[in-house]
Short mmCIF file of C-alpha atoms in Angstrom, two decimals:
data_model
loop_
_atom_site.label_atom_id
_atom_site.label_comp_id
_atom_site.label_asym_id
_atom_site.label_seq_id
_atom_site.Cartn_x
_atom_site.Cartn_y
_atom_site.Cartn_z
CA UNK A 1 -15.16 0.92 -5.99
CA UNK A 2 -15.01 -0.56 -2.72
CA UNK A 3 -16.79 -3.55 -3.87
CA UNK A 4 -15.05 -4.54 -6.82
CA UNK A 5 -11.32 -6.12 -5.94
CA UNK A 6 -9.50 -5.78 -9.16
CA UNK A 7 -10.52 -1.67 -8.87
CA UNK A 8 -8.49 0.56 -6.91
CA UNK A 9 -9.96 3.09 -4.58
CA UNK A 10 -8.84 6.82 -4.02
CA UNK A 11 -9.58 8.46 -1.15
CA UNK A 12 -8.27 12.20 0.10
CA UNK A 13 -7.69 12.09 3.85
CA UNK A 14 -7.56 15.57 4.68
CA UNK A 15 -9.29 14.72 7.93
CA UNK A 16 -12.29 17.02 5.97
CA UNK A 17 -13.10 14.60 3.53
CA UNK A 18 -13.60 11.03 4.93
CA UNK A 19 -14.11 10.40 8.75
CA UNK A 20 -11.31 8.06 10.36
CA UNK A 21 -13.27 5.36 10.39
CA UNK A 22 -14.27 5.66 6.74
CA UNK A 23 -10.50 5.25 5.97
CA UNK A 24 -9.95 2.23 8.48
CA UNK A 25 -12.57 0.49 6.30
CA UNK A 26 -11.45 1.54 2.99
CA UNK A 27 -7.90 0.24 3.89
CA UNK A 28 -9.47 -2.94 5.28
CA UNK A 29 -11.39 -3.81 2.50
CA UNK A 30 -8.51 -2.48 -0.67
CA UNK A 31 -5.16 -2.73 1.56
CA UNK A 32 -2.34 -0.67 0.47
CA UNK A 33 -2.13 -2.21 -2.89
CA UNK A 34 -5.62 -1.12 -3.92
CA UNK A 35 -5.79 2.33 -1.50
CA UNK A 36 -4.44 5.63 -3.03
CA UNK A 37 -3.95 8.73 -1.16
CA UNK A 38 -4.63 11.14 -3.22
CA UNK A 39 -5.81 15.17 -3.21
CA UNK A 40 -8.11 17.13 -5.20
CA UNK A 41 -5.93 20.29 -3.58
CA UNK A 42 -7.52 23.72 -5.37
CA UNK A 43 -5.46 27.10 -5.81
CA UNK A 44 -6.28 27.63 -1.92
CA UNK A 45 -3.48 25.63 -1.08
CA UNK A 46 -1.23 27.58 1.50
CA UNK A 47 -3.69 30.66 1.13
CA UNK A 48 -5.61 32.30 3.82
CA UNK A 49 -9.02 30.88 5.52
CA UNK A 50 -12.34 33.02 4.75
CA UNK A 51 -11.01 33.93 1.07
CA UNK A 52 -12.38 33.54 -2.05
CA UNK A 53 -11.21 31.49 -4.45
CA UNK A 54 -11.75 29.88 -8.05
CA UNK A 55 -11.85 26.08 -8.84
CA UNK A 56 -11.25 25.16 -12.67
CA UNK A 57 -10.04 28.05 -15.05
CA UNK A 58 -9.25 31.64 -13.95
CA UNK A 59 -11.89 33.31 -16.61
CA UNK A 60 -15.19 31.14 -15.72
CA UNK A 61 -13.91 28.96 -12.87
CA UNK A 62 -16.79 28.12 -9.53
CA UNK A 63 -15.83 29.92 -6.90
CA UNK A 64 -15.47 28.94 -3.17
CA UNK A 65 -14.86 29.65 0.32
CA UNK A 66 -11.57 28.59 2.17
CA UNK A 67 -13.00 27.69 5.44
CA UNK A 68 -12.08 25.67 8.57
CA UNK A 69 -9.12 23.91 6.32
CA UNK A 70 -11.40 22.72 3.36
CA UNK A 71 -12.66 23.99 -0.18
CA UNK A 72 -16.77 24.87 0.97
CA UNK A 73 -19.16 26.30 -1.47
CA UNK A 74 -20.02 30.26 -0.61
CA UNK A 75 -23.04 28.99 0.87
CA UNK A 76 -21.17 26.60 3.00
CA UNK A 77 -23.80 23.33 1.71
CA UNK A 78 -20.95 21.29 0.67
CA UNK A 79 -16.92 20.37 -0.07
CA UNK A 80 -15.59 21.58 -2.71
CA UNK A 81 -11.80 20.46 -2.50
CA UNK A 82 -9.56 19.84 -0.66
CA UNK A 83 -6.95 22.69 0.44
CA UNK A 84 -3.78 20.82 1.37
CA UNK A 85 -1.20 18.87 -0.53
CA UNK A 86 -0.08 15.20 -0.15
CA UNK A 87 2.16 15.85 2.88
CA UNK A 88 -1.04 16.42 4.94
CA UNK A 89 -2.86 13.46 3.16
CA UNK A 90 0.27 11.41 4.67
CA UNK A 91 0.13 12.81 7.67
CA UNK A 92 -3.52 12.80 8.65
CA UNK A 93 -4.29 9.31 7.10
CA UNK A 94 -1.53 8.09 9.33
CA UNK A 95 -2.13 9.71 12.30
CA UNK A 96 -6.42 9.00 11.67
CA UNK A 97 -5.47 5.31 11.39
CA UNK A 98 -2.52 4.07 13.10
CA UNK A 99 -0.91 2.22 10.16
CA UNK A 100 3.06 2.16 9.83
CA UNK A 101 4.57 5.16 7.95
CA UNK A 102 6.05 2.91 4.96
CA UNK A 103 2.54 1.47 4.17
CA UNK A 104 0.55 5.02 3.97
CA UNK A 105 3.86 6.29 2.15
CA UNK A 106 3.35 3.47 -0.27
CA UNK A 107 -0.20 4.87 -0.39
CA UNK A 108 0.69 8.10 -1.70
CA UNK A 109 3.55 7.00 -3.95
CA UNK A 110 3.62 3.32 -5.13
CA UNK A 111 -0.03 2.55 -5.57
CA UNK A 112 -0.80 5.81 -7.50
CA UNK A 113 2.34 5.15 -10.21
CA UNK A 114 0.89 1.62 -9.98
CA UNK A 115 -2.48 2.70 -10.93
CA UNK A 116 -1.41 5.65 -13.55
CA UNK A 117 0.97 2.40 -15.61
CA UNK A 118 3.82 4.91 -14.15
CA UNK A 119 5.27 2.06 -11.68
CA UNK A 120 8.14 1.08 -13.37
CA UNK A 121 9.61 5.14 -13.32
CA UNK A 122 8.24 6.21 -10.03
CA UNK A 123 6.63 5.43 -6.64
CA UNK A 124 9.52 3.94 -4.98
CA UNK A 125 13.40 3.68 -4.22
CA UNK A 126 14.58 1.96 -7.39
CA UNK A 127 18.01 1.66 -9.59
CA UNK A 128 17.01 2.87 -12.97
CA UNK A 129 13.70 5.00 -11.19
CA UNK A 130 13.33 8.76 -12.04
CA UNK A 131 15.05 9.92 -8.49
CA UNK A 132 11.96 12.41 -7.78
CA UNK A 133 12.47 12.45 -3.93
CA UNK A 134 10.57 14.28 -1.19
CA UNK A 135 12.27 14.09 2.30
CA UNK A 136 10.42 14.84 5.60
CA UNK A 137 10.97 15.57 8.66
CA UNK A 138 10.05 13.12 12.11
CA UNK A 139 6.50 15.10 12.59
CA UNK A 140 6.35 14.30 8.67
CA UNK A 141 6.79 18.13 7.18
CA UNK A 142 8.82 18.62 3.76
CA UNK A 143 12.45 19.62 4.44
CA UNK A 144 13.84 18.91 0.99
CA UNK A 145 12.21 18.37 -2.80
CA UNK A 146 14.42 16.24 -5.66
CA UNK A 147 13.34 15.94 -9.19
CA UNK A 148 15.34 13.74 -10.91
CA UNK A 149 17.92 13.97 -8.41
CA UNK A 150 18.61 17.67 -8.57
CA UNK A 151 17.39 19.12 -5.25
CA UNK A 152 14.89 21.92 -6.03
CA UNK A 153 13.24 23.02 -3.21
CA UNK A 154 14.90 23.11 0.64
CA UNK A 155 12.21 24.07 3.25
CA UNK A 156 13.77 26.10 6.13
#
């Protein structure tokens, strides 16, 4: 998808995934319009490293191996998923590539609702937007969750 301009590119930057300088050229080549952030985050999301865990349904899912921060198979050949939610894709893509907070934000929020035909409900600050808000803190960690403007999660 790199190639093609009109197509939009997704990549997950858990840091596991693509190297940093396999971002710096996606984002070169698609800019923030065409550049998603986006994760592939498994059940193994906030859950323990060197478990077991099951990708797809509960009865007849694949299993693998939480391991060094990433989804491996149980014989450690490959990724499986990623293990981390958007936060970290914000975070890491950001701090991999040096590019100001409100374009990788835009990454994770505009471009995706852009992409999915959802742009004129969500993906940014609007009047007449769905008001589905997360707020972080300076080192970029969730303090507060708003759907639809009702505040439903408050970290710490």
């Amino acid at each position: 998808t790199l190639f093609y301009d009109e197509l939009t590119t997704e990549v997950i930057a858990d840091g596991k995934h693509l190297s940093a300088d396999l971002l710096q050229l996606a984002l070169k080549i698609k800019g923030p319009d065409r550049l998603a952030l986006v994760t592939d985050c498994s059940r193994a999301l906030d859950m323990p490293d060197e478990c077991t865990y099951l990708i797809g349904p509960q009865d007849g899912g694949e299993s693998f191996v939480k391991r060094d921060g990433v989804g491996m198979l149980p014989d450690g050949t490959a990724l499986a998923s990623s293990v981390v939610g958007m936060d970290h894709m914000v975070r890491t893509f950001q701090a991999l590539t040096g590019r100001p907070l409100w374009e990788v934000v835009r990454m994770a929020s505009l471009t995706p609702a852009r992409i999915a035909g959802r742009d004129r409900d969500l993906g940014s600050i609007e009047r007449d937007k769905c008001a589905d808000v997360v707020l972080l803190d300076r080192r970029l960690d969730v303090q507060r969750v708003f759907i639809e403007g009702e505040e439903v999660q408050r970290i710490g």
